[in-house]
Coordinates of C-alpha atoms in Angstrom, one line a residue:
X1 CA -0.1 -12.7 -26.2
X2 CA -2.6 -14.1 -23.6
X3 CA -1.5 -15.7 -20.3
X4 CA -3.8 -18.1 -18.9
X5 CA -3.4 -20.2 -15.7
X6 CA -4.0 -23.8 -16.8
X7 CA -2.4 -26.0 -19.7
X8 CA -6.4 -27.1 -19.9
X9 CA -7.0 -23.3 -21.1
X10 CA -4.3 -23.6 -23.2
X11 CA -5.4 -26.6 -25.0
X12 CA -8.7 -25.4 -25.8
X13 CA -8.1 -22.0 -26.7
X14 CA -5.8 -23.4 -29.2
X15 CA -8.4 -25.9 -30.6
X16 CA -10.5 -23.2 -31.0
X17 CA -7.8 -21.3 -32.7
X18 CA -6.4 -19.0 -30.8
X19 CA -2.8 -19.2 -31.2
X20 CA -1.1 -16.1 -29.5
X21 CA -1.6 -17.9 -26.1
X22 CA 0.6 -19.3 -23.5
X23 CA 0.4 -20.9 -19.8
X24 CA 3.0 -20.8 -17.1
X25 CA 3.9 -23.9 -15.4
X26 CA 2.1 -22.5 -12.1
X27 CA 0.2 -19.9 -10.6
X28 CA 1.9 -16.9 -11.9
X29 CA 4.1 -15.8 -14.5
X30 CA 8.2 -16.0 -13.7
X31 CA 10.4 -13.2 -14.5
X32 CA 12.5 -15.6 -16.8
X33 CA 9.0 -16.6 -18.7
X34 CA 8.5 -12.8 -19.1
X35 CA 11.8 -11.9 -20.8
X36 CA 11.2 -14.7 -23.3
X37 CA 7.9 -13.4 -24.1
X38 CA 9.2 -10.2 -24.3
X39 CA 11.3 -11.1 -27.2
X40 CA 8.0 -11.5 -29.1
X41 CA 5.3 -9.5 -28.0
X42 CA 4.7 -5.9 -26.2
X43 CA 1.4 -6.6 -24.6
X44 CA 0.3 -9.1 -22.4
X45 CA -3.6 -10.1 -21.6
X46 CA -3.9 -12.2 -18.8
X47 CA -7.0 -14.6 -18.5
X48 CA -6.7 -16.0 -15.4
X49 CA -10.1 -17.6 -13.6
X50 CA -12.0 -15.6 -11.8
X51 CA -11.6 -16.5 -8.5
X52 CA -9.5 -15.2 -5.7
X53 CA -6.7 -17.6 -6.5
X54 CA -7.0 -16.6 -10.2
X55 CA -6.8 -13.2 -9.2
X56 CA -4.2 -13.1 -6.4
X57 CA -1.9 -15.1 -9.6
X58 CA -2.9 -12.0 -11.8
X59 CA -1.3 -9.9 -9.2
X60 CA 1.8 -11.9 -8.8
X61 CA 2.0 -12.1 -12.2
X62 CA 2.9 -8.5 -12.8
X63 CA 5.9 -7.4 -11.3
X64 CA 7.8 -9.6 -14.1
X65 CA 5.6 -8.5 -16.8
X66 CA 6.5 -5.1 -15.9
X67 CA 10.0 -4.9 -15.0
X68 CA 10.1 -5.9 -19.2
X69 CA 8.3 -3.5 -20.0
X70 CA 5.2 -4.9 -21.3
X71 CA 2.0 -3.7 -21.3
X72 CA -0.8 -5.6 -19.2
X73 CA -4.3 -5.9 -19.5
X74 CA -6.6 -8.2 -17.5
X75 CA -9.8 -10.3 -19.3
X76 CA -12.6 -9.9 -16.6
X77 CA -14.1 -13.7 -16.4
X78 CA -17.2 -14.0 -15.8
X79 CA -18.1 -15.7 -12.3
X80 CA -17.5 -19.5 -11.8
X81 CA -16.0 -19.5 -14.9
X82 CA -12.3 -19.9 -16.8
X83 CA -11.6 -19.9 -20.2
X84 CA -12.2 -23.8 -21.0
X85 CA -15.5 -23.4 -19.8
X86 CA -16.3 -20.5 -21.2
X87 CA -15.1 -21.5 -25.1
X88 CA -16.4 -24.6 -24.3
X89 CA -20.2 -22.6 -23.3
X90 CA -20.7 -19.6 -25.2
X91 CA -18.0 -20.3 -28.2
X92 CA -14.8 -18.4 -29.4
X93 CA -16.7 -15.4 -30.5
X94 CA -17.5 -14.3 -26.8
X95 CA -14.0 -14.9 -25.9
X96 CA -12.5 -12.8 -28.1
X97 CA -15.2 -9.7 -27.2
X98 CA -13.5 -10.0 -23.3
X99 CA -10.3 -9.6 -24.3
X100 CA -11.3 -6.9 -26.8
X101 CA -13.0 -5.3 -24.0
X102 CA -10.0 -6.1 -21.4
X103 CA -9.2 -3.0 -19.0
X104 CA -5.6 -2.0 -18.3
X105 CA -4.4 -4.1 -15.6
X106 CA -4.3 -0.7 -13.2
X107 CA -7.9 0.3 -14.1
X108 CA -8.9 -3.4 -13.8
X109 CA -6.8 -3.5 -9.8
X110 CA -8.3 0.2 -8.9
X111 CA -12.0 -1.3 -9.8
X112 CA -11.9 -4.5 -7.7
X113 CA -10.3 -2.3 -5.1
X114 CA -13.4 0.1 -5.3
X115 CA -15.8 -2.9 -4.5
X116 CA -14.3 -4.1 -1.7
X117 CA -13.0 -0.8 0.0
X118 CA -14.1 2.5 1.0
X119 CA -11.9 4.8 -1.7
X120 CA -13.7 8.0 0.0
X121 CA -11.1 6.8 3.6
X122 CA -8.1 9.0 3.2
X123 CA -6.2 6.0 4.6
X124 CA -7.2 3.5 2.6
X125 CA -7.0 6.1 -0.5
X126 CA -3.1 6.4 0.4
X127 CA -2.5 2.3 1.0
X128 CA -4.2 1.3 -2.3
X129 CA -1.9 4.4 -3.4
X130 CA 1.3 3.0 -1.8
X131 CA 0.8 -0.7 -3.2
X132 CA -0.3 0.8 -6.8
X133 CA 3.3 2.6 -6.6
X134 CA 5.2 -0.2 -5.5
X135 CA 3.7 -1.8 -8.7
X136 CA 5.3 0.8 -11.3
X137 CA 8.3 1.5 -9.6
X138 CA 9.1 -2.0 -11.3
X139 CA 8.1 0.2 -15.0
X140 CA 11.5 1.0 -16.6
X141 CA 10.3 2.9 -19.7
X142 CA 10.0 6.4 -18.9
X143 CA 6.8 6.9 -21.2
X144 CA 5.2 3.9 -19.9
X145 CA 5.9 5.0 -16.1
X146 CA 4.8 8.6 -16.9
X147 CA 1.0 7.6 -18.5
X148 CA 0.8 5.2 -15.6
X149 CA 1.0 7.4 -13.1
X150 CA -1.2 10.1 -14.8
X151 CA -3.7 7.2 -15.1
X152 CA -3.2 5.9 -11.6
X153 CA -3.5 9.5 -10.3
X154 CA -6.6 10.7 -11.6
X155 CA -8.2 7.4 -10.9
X156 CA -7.5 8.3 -6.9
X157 CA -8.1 11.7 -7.4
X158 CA -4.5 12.7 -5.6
X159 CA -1.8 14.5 -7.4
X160 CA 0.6 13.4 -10.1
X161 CA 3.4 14.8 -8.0
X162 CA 2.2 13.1 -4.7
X163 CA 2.4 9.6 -6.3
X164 CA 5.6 10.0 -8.1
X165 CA 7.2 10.7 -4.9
X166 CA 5.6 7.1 -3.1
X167 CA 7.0 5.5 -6.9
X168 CA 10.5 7.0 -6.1
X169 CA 10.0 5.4 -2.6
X170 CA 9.0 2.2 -4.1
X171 CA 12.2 2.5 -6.5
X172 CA 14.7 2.9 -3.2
X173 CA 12.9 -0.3 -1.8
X174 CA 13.5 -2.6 -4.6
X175 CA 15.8 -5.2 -4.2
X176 CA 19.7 -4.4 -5.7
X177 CA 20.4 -6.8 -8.9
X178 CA 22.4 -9.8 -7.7
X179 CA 26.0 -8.6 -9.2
X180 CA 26.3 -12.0 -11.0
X181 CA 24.1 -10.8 -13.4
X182 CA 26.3 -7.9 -15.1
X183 CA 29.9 -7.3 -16.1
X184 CA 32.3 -9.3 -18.4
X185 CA 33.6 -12.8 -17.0
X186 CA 37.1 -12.9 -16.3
X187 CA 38.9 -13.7 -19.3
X188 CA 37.1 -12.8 -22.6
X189 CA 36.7 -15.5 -25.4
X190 CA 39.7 -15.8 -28.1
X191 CA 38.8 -15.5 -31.6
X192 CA 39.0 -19.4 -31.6
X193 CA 36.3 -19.9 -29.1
X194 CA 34.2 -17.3 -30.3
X195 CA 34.1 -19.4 -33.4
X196 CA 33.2 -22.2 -31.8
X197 CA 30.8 -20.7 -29.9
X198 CA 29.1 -19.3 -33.0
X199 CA 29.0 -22.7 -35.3
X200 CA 27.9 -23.8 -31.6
X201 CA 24.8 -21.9 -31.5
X202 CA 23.8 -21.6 -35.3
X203 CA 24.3 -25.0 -36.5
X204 CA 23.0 -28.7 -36.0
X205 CA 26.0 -30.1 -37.9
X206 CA 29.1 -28.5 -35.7
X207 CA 26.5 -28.6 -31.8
X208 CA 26.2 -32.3 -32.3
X209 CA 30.0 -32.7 -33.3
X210 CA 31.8 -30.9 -30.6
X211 CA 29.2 -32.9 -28.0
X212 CA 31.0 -35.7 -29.4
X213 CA 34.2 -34.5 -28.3
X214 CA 35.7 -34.7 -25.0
X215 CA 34.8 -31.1 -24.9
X216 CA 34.8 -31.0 -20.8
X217 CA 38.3 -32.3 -20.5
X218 CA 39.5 -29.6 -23.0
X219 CA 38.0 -26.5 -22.7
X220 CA 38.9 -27.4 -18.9
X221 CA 42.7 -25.9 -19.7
X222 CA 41.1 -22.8 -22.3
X223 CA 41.4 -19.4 -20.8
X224 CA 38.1 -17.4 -21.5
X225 CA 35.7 -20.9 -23.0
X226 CA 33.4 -20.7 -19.9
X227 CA 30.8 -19.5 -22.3
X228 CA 31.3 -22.0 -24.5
X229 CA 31.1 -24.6 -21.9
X230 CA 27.6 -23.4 -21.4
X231 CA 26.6 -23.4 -24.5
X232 CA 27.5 -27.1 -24.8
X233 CA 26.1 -27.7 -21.3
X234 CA 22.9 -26.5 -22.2
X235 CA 19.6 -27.8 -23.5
X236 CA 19.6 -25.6 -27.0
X237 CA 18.9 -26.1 -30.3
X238 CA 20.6 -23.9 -33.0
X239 CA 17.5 -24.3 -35.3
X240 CA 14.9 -23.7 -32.6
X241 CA 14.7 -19.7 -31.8
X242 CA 12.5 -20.5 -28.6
X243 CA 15.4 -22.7 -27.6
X244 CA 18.0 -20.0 -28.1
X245 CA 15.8 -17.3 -26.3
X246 CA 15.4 -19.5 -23.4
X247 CA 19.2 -20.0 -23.0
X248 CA 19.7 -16.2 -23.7
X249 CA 18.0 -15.0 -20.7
X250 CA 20.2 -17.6 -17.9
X251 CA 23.0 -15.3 -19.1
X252 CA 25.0 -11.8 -17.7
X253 CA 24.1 -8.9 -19.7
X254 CA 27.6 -9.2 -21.0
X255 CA 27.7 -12.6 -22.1
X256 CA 24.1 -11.9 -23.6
X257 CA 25.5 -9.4 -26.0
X258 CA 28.0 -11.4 -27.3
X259 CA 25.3 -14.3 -28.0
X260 CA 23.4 -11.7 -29.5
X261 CA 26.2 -10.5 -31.8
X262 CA 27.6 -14.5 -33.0
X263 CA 23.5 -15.2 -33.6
X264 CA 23.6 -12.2 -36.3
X265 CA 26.4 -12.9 -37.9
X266 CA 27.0 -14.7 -41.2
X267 CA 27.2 -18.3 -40.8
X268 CA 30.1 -20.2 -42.7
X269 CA 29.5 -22.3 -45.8
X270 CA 30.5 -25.5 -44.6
X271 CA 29.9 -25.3 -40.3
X272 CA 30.8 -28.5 -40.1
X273 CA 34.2 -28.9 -42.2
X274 CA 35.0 -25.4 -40.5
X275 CA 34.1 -27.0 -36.6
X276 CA 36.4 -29.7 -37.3
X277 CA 39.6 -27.5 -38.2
X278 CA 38.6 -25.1 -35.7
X279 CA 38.5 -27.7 -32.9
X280 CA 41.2 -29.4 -34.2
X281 CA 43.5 -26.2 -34.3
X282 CA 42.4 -25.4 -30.3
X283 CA 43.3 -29.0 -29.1
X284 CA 46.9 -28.2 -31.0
X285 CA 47.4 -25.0 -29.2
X286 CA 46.7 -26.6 -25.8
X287 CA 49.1 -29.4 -26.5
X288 CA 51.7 -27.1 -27.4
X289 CA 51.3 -25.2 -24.6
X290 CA 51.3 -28.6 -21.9
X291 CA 54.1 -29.7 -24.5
X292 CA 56.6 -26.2 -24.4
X293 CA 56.0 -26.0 -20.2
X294 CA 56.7 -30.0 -20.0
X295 CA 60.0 -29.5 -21.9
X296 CA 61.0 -25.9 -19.6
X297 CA 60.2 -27.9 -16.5
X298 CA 62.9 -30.7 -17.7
X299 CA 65.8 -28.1 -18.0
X300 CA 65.6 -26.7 -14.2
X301 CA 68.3 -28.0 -12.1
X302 CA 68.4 -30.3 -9.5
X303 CA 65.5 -32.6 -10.9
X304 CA 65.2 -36.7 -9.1
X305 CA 65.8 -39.2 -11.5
X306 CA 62.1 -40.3 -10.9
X307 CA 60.9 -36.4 -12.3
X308 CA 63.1 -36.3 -14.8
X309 CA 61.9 -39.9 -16.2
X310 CA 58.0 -38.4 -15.3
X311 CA 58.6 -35.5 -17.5
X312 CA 60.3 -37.6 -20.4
X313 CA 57.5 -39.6 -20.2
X314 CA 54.9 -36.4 -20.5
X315 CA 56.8 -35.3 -23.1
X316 CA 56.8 -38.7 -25.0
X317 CA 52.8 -39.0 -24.3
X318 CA 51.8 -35.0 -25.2
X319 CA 54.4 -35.5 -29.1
X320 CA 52.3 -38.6 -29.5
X321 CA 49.0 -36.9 -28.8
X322 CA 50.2 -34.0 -30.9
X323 CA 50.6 -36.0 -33.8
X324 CA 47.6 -37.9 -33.8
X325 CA 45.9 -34.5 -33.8
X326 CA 47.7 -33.4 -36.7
X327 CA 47.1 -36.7 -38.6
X328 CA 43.5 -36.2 -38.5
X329 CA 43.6 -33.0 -38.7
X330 CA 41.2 -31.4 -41.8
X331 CA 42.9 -28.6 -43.3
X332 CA 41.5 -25.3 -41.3
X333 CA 38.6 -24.0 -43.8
X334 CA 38.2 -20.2 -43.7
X335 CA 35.6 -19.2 -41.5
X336 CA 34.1 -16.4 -44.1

């Protein structure tokens, strides 16, 4: 995929027909923009302008691009120019021979380091060294890291085992994962809210019904349907793939493989007969449940008159709600 800086770029590129192209929405690329892309490419050529700005965003832009483990090349832009102007100049053709002819973004760094600095300074040899490290200690592939640095090295003419050791530095100095981003939640999803979840996220038909529902008030007393609550919350489409991506990466690792898993499996028949007795048959349970501890609270001893006519009067209310439920219940349809 090319990255380019400016939704102008993109425009053009595109009219000229280049289609594997994206923009962020700012000055470098975000680590949430580089999981998605992830999900669809393994290399990355960013075409940013060729001034400082354009390359100080080319910079910024790789920590993300790395820590997915994507590989980066840089288009080297001729001066004054980005690439509107340059389609818009010399054509697609020339275009396409810069990022044919783009370096890897470490050759591309070490080169603009070499005109601007003295790489013959043992000190400035070991900074350049120290920044280059910091760079792929965020490279989590082994194989990736390992022709990196053998790259990297023999660029500087220092030793492979010399810069390994300032990339396991660079590891140590990293910042720890925020713990809200792995481990299960609290309560897992039941088998009825995993369903939900699933006709949730694969079809049109059961998404738009159960945001029809007073789906806040009753998940509110499921145990384990805060992923489901997000799901609903959220701005996806089940038949839009970017859409699901997008939501995928807000989520624990956890909660990502079971999103994974319910978007693989085998949609039902009928998703949105199969929603309804779903739904239907998780309002029941929770009515039940309000219903049975209503009716235990009545038979303790030494109850007021006023709670005892409050809990008839719960108790009155939840059989009522309980059988409208039932009444327009569907039959539950086999989810297979």
């Amino acid at each position: 995929a090319i990255v380019c800086e400016g939704q102008l770029d993109l425009i053009t590129l595109f009219e000229a027909g280049i289609q594997n192209v994206v923009a962020p929405q700012g000055t470098a690329f975000t680590a949430q923009q580089a999981h998605v892309l992830k999900r669809f490419v393994r290399e990355v050529v960013l075409c940013f302008d060729s001034d400082t700005a354009g390359q100080n965003a080319a910079e910024r832009s790789l920590e993300p691009l790395l820590q997915n483990d994507l590989v980066v090349r840089v288009v080297e832009m001729p001066a004054d120019e980005d690439p509107d102007s340059l389609v818009r100049k010399s054509g697609r053709q020339k275009f396409d021979e810069l990022v044919a002819a783009a370096p890897d973004f470490f050759d591309y760094w070490i080169e603009n380091k070499a005109a601007t600095s003295d790489l013959n300074s043992l000190s400035i040899k070991m900074q350049i060294a120290r920044e280059l490290a910091a760079s792929v200690a965020h490279v989590r592939d082994p194989v990736m890291r390992g022709e990196i640095m053998n790259k990297v090295s023999a660029r500087l003419s220092i030793r492979v085992g010399d810069f390994e050791t300032l990339v396991k530095r660079g590891e140590h100095n990293r910042p720890v994962a925020s713990v809200s981003k792995v481990g299960p939640p609290v309560t897992a999803p039941s088998h009825d809210v995993a369903m939900l979840c699933l006709l949730a996220l694969r079809s049109e038909e059961a998404h738009a019904f159960l945001l029809e529902q007073n789906w806040r008030d009753v998940l509110a007393h499921v145990p384990g349907a805060d992923l489901l609550i997000r799901i609903l919350e959220a701005d996806l489409r089940p038949d839009d793939p970017a859409s699901l991506n997008l939501f995928q990466t807000s989520l624990t690792s956890y909660e990502e493989s079971l999103v994974s898993g319910w978007l693989l499996q085998k949609i039902p028949a009928n998703p949105a007969a199969v929603v309804r007795g779903w739904w239907s048959g998780l309002q029941q349970a929770i009515l039940r449940r309000e219903l049975e501890a209503a009716e235990s609270r009545m038979r303790l001893p030494n109850l007021t008159t006023g709670e005892i006519m409050q809990l008839q009067k719960q108790v009155l209310d939840l059989r009522s709600q309980l059988h409208d439920v039932l009444r327009f219940s569907p039959a539950r349809v086999h989810e297979s």
